[in-house]
Coordinates of C-alpha atoms in Angstrom, one line a residue:
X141 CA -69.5 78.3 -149.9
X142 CA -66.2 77.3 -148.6
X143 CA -63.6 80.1 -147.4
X144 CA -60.4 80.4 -149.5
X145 CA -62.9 78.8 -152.6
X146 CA -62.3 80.5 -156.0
X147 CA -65.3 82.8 -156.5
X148 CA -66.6 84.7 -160.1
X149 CA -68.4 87.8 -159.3
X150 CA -70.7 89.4 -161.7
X151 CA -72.0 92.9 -161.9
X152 CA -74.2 94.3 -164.7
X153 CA -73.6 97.9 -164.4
X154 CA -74.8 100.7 -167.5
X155 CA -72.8 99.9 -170.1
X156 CA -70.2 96.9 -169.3
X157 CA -70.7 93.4 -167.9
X158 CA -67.4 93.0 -164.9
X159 CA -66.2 90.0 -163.8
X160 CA -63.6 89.3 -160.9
X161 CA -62.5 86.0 -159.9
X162 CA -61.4 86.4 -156.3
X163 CA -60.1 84.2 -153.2
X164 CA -61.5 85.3 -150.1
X165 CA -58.3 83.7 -148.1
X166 CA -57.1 85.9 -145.8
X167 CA -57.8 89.7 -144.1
X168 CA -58.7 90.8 -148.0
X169 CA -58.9 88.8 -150.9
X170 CA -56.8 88.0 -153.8
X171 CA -58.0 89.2 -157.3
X172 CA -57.1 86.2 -159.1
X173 CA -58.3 87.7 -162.8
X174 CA -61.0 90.2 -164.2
X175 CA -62.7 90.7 -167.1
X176 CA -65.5 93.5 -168.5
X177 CA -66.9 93.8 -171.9
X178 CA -68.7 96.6 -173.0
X179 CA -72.5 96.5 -173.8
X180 CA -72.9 97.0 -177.0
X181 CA -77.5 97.4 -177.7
X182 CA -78.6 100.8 -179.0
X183 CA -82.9 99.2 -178.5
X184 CA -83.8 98.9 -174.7
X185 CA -85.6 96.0 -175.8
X186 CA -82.3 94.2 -176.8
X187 CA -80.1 94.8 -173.8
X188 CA -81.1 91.2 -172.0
X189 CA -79.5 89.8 -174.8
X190 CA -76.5 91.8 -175.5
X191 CA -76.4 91.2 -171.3
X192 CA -76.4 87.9 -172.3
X193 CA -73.9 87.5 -174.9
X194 CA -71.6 90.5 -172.9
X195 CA -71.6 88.2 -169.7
X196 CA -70.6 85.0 -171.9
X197 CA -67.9 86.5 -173.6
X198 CA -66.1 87.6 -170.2
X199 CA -66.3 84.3 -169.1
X200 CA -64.7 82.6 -172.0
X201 CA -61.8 85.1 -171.4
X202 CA -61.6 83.6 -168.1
X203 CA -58.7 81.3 -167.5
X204 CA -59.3 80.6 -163.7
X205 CA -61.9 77.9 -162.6
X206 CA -64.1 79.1 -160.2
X207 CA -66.2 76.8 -157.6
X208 CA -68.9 79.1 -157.9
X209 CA -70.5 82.5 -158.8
X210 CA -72.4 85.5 -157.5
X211 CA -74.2 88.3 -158.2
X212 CA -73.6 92.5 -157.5
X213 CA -76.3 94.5 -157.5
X214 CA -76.3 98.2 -157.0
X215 CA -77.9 99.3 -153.9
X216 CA -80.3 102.0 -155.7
X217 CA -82.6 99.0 -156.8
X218 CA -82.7 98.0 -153.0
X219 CA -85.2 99.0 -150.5
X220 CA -83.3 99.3 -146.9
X221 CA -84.7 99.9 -143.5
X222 CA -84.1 100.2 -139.8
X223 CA -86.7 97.8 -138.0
X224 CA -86.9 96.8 -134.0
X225 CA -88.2 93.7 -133.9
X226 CA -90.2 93.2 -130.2
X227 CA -88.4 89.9 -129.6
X228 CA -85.1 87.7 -129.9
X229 CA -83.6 84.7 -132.0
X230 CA -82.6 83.9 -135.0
X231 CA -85.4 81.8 -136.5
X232 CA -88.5 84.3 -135.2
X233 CA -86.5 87.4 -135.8
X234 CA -86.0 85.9 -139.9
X235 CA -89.9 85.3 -139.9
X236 CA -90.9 88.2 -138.9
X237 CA -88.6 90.7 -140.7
X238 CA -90.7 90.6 -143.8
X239 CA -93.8 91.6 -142.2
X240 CA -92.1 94.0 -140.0
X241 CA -90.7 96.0 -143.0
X242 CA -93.9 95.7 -145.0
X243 CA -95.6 98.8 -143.6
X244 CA -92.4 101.0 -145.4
X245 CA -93.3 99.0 -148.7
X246 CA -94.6 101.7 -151.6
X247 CA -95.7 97.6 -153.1
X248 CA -97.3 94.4 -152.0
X249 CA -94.6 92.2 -150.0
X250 CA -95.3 89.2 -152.6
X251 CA -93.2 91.2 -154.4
X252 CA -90.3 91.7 -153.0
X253 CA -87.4 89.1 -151.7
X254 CA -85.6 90.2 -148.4
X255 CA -82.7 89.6 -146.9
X256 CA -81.9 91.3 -143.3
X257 CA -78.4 91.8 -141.2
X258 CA -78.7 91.5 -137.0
X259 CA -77.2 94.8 -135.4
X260 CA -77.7 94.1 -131.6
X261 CA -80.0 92.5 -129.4
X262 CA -81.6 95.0 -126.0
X263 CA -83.8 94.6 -123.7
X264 CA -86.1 91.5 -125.8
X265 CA -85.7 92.9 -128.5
X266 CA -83.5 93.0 -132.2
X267 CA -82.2 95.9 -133.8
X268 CA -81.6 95.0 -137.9
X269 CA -80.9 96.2 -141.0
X270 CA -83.5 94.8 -143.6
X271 CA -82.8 94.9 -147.3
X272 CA -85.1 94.1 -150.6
X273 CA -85.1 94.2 -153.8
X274 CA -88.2 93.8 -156.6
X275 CA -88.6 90.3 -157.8
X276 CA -89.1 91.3 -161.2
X277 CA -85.8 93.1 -161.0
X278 CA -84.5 89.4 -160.0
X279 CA -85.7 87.8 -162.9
X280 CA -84.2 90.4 -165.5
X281 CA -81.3 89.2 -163.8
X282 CA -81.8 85.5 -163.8
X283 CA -83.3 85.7 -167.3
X284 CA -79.9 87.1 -168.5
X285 CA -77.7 84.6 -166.1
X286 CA -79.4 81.5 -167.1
X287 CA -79.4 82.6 -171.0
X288 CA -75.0 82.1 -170.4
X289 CA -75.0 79.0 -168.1
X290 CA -74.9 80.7 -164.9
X291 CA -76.3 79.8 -161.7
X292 CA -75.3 82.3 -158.7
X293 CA -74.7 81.1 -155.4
X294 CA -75.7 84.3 -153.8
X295 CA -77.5 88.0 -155.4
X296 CA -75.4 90.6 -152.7
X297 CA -75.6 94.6 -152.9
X298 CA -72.0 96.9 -153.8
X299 CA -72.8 98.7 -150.3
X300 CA -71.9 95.1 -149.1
X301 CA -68.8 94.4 -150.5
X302 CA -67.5 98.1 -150.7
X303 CA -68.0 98.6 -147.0
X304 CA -66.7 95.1 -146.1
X305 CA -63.6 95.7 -147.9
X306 CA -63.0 99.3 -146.3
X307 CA -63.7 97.7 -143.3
X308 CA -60.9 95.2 -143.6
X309 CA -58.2 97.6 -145.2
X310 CA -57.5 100.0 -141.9
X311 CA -57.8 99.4 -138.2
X312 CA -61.3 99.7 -136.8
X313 CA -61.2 102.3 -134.3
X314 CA -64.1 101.2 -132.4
X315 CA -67.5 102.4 -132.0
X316 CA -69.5 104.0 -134.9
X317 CA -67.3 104.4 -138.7
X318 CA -69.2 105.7 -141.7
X319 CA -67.9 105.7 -145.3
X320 CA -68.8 107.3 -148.4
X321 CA -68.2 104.8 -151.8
X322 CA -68.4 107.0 -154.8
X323 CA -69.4 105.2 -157.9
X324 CA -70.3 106.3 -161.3
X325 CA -73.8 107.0 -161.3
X326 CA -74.3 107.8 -157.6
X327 CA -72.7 107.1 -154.5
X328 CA -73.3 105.2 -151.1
X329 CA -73.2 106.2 -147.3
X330 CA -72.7 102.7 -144.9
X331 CA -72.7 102.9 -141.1
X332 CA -70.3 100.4 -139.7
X333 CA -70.7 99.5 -135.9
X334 CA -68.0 96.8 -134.8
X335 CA -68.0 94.0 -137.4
X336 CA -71.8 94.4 -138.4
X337 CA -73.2 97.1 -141.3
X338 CA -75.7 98.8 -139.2
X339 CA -76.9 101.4 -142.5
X340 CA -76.7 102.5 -145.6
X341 CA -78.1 104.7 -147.9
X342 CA -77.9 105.4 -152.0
X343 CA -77.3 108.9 -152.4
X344 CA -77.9 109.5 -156.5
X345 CA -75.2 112.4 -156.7
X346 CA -72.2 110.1 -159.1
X347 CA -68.7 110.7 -158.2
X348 CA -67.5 113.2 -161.0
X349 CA -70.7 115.5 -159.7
X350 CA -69.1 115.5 -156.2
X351 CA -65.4 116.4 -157.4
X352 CA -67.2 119.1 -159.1
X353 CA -69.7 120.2 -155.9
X354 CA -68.2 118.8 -153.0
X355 CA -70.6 120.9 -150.8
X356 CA -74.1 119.6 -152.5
X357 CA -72.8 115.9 -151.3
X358 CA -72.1 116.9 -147.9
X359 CA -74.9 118.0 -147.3
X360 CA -76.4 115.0 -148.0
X361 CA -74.1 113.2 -146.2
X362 CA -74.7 115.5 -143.2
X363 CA -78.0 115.3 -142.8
X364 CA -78.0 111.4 -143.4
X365 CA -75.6 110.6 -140.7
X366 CA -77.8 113.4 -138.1
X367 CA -80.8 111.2 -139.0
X368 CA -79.2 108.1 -138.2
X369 CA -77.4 109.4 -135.0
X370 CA -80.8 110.8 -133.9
X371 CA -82.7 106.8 -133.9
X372 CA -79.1 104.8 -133.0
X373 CA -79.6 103.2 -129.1
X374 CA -76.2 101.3 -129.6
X375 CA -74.1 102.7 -127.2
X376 CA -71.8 105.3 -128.7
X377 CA -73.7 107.8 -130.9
X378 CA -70.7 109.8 -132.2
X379 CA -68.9 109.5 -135.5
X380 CA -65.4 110.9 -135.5
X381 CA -64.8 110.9 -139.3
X382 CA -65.8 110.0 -142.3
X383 CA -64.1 107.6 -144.8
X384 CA -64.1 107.9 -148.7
X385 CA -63.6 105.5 -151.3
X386 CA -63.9 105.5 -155.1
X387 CA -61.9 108.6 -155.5
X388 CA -58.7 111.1 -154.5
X389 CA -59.7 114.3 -154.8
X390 CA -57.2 117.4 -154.9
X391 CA -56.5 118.9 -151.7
X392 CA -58.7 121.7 -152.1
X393 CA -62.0 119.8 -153.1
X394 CA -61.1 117.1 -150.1
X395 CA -60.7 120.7 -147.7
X396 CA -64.2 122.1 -149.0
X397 CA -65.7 118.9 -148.3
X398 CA -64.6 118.3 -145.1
X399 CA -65.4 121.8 -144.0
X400 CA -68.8 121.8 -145.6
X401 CA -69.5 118.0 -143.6
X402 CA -68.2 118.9 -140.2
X403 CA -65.9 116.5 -139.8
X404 CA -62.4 114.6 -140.8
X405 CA -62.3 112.9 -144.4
X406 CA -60.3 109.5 -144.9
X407 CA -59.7 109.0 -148.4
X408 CA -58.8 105.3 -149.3
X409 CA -57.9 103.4 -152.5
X410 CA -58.9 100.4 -151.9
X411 CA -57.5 98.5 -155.4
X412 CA -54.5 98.9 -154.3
X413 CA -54.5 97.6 -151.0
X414 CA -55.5 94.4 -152.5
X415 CA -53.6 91.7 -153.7
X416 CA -53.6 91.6 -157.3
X417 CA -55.3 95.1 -157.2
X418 CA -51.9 96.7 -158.7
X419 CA -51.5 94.9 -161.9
X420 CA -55.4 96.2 -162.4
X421 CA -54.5 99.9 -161.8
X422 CA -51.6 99.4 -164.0
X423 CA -53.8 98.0 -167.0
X424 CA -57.0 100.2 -166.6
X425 CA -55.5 103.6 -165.2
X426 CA -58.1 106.3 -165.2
X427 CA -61.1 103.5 -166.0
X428 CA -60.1 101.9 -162.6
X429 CA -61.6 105.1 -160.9
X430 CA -64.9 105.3 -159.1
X431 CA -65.2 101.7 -157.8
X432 CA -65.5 100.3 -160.9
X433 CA -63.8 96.6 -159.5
X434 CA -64.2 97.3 -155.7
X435 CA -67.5 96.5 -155.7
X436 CA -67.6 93.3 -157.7
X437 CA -64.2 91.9 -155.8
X438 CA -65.9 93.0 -152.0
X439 CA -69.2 90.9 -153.5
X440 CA -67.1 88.0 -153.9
X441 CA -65.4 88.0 -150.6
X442 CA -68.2 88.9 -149.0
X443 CA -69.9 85.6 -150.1
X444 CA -67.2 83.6 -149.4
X445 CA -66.7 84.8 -145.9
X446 CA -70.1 85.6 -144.8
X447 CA -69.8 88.9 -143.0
X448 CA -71.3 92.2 -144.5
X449 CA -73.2 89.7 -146.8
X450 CA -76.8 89.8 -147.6
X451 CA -78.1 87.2 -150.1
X452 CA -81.1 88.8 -151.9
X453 CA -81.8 85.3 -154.1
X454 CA -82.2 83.4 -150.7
X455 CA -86.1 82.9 -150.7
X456 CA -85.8 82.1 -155.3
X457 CA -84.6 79.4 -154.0
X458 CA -86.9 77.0 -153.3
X459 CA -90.0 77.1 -151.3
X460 CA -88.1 77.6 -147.6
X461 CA -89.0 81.4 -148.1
X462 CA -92.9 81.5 -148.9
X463 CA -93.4 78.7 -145.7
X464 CA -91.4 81.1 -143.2
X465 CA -94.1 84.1 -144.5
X466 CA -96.9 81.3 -143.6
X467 CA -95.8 80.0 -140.5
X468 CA -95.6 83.6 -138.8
X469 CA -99.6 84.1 -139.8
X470 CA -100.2 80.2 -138.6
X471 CA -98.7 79.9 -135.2
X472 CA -101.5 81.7 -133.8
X473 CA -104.4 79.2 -134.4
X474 CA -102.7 75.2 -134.1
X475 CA -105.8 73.4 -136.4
X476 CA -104.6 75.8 -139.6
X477 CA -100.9 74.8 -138.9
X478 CA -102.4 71.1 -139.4
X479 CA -104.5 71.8 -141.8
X480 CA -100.6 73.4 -143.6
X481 CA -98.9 70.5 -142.4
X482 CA -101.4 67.9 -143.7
X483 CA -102.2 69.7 -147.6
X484 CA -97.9 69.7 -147.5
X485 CA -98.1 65.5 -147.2
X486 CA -101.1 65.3 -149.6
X487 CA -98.9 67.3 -152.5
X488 CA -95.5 65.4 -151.9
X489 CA -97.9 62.0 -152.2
X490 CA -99.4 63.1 -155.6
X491 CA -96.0 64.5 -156.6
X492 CA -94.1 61.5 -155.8
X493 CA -96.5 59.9 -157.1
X494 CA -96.5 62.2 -160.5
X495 CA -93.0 61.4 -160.3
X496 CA -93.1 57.7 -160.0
X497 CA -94.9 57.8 -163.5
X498 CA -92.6 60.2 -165.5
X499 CA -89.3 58.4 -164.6
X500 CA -91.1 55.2 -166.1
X501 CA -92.2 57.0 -168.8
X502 CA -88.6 59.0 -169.5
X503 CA -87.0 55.5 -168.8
X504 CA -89.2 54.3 -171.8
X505 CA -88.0 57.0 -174.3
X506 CA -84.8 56.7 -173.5
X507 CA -84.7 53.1 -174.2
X508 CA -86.3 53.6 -177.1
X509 CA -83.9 56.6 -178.2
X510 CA -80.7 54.2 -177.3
X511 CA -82.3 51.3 -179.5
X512 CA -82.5 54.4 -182.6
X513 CA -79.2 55.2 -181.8
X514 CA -77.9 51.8 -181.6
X515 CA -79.4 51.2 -185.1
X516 CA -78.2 54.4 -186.8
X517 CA -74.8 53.2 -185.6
X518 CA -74.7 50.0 -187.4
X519 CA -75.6 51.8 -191.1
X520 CA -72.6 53.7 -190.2
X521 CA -73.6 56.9 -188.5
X522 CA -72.3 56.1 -185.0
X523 CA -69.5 58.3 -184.6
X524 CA -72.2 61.0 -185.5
X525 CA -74.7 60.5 -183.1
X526 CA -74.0 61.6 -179.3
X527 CA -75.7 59.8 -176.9
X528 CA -74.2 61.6 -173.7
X529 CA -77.7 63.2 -172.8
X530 CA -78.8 60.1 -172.1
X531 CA -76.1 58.4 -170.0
X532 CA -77.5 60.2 -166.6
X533 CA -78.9 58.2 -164.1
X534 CA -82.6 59.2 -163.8
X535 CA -83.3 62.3 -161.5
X536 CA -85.1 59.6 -158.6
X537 CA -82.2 57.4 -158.3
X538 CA -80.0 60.8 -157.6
X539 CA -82.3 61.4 -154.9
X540 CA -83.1 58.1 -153.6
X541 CA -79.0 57.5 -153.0
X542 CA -78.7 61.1 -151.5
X543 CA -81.5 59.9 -149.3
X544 CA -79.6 57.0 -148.2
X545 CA -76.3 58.7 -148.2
X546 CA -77.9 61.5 -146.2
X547 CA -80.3 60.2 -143.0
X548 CA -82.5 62.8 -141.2
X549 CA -81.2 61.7 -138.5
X550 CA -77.5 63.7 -139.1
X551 CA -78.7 66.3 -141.4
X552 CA -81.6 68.0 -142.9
X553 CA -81.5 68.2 -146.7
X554 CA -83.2 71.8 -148.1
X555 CA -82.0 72.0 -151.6
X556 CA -81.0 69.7 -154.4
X557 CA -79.9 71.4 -157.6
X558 CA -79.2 68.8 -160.7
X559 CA -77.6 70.7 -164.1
X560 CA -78.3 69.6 -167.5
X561 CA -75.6 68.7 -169.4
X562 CA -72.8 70.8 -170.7
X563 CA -73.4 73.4 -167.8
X564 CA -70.5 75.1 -165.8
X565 CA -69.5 74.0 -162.8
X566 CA -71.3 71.1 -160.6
X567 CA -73.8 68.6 -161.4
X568 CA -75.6 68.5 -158.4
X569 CA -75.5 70.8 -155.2
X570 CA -76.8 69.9 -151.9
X571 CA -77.6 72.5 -149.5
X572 CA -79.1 71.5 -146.1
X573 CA -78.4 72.0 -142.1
X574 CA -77.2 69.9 -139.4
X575 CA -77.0 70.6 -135.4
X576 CA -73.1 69.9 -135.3
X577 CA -70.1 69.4 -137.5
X578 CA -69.5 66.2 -136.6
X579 CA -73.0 65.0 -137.6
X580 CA -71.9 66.9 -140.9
X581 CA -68.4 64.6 -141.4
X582 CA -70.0 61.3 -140.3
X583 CA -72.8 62.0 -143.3
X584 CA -69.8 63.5 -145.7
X585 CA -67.4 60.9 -145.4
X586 CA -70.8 58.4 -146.2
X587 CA -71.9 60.3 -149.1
X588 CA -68.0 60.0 -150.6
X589 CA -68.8 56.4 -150.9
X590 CA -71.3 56.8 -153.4
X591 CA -70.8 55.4 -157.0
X592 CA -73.6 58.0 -158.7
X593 CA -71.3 60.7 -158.2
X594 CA -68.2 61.9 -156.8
X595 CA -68.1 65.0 -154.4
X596 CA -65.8 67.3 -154.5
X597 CA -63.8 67.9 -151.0
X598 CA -64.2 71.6 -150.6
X599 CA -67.7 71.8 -149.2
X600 CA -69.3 74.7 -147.8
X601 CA -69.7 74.8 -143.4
X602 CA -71.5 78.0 -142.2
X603 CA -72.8 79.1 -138.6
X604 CA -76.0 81.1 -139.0
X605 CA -77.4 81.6 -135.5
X606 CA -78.4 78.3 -133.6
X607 CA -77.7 76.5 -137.8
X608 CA -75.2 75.0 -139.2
X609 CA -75.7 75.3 -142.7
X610 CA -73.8 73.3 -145.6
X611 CA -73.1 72.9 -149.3
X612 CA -72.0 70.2 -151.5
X613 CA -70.8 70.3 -155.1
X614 CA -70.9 67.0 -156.5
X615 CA -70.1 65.7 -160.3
X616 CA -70.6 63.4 -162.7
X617 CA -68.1 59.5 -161.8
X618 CA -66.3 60.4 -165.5
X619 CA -66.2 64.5 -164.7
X620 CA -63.5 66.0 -163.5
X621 CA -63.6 68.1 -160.3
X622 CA -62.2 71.6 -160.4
X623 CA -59.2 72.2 -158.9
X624 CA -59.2 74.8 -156.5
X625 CA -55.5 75.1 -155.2
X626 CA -53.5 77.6 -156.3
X627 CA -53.0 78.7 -159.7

């Protein structure tokens, strides 16, 4: 998404639904506005909806227009691993993680979406930092998200945004940092080394049991960081202190903690460092402790600038995930992968074909639902009827002039996302990759010609590895594009 965009960041934590609208335009972001509302469901089997109705509620207090929204998830649902990959770049490395990490799986792989972070690169081989997350823990998500109108952009962890935002409020020192984030119902220990998150870990002890035992949390801390320190082959294996976010204890608890870990504590308040964050201290006071909108704002910019980020809701997608699983167990014998690539043409025939057929037969009703309509209007009832729904070019034609708007041979189209009517934000996204940015503006300033739609300006460049990856939020001819300048 595009840096300095308007972002809304949703977390769904135990008893409130948060949202934070942030701009990601500088060293830290801006919080622009927030909003949480509690969670009110006393059956287990109601909480999706009261999710549901919580989430749509904040977002009708909203006043700010975001371009787009993402998701925070805690990092105890997460599953995170050190793995040394035996080889180098991008595109093997992001085939291979999967399979790498599925020997520390307690499940099948099939269920579980991952997301991984490079740390370094030695000797052939790739240090990273792999991340998952259950897919059915996804779709109690998405269930609830889709029941308000919501489509994410990106599904990130708190560790990510916490960390990126500590990272950003003081002067890196250099070398190895490590921070503590103390939330309400446990906490999180992140290893930082340069500009990259090399490790975390959830630790379940909550931030009011650690102002009350500040010795049972250093231990864990302790013994955490010696079992990092004891695998890192970075370089510098030393960490000189530790940070702490999430809380300010008194002087004696920070002195018993400190003593207990071995080493210098760094508290930070990290609200307050923010633009915007005072006005939320002000308003919340004592609610504002623990983290409570550090976590959703850090998600947020995290998206929007791209470092610290993963994106767990990369391979829900579309099918770009399941093919990279294939293709690691294919490249070993070349008459499977053409036996792949050949059943691949085979479906798109008999689904463009499929196709064909239903937009002749949806072109039929719809025809014969404007000739009803047209009818009802002249007994009277035309100011009654809405006929809207209907007054969207077919889903083909969208793609048959983003086909001719968009030629292979400047970019690679991998997504196309069309709304239904009366949903937020755009109605259609185009995700894809191109070698250069100038292939990218050549096809861009083509595709603003188009008279389907209109495309909004701020789109989306990002450098992943040897890609450049893109985004494009595009709207209706009669819809108005958000505005994102300044409020």
């Amino acid at each position: 998404m595009a840096f300095g965009a308007k972002v809304a960041s949703i977390e769904f934590a135990r008893d409130e639904v948060r949202v934070a609208v942030v701009r990601a335009g500088g060293r830290l972001p801006e919080i622009l506005e927030t909003a949480a509302v509690p969670v009110a469901c006393e059956n287990p089997d109601d909480r999706p909806a009261a999710l549901a109705a919580a989430l749509d509620e904040a977002l009708n207090a909203l006043r700010q227009r975001p371009a787009a929204y993402v998701l925070c998830v805690e990092s105890a649902r997460a599953t995170v691993r050190n793995l040394r990959v035996p080889f180098r770049g991008a595109a093997r490395v992001a085939k291979s993680v999967p399979f790498e990490l599925e020997p520390h799986l307690p499940f099948p792989l099939e269920e579980i979406a991952v997301d991984h972070l490079v740390i370094g690169e030695a000797g052939g081989e790739t240090d990273v930092l792999a991340v998952g997350i259950r897919r059915k823990h996804l779709e109690e998500y998405t269930a609830v998200l889709d029941a308000a109108g919501v489509d994410v952009e990106s599904v990130s962890l708190d560790v990510s945004g916490l960390t990126a935002l500590w990272h950003h409020a003081r002067r890196s020192r250099g070398g190895l940092e490590a921070v503590l984030h103390l939330r309400e119902e446990g906490a999180c220990l992140a290893v930082v080394s340069g500009r990259t998150l090399a490790f975390f870990r959830h630790i379940p002890i909550g931030a009011a049991e650690f102002l009350e035992d500040p010795a049972r949390m250093a231990r864990e801390a302790r013994n955490t960081l010696r079992a990092f320190l004891a695998k890192w082959r970075g370089g510098d294996a030393e960490i000189a202190e530790l940070g702490l976010t999430g809380a300010e204890p008194a002087p004696e608890t920070l002195d018993a903690f400190s003593a207990a870990l071995g080493m210098p504590v760094s508290p930070v308040c990290l609200l307050g460092g923010l633009r915007g964050g005072a006005p939320v201290l002000q308003r919340d006071g004592d609610l504002a402790r623990f983290n409570r909108w550090e976590a959703v704002v850090g998600a947020g910019a995290c998206a929007a600038r791209g470092e610290f980020a993963f994106d767990l809701g990369r391979t829900e997608r579309g099918w770009e995930g399941t093919v990279a699983g294939m293709v690691s167990h294919l490249l070993f014998s070349s008459c499977l992968a053409l036996a792949l690539v050949l059943g691949w043409a085979f479906y798109y025939h008999q689904t463009t074909t499929a196709t064909r057929a239903l937009t002749e037969q949806l072109r039929a009703k719809t025809a014969e639902i404007r000739a009803e309509t047209e009818t009802l209007s002249t007994q009277g009832l035309g100011e009654d009827v809405d006929i809207t729904p209907f007054a969207d070019p077919p889903l083909l034609d969208i793609m048959k002039e983003i086909g001719a708007r968009m030629p292979e041979t400047l970019v690679t189209v991998t997504e196309i996302k069309v709304a239904p009517p009366g949903s937020r934000g755009a109605w259609v996204t185009i995700a894809g990759e191109t070698p250069s940015a100038e292939q990218f503006n050549t096809m861009f300033e083509e595709l603003k010609k188009s008279a389907v739609f209109k495309v909004a300006e701020d789109a989306s460049i990002r450098l992943q590895g040897d890609r450049t990856t893109f985004r494009i939020r595009a709207f209706r001819p009669n819809q108005e594009i958000e505005d994102e300048a300044q409020p």
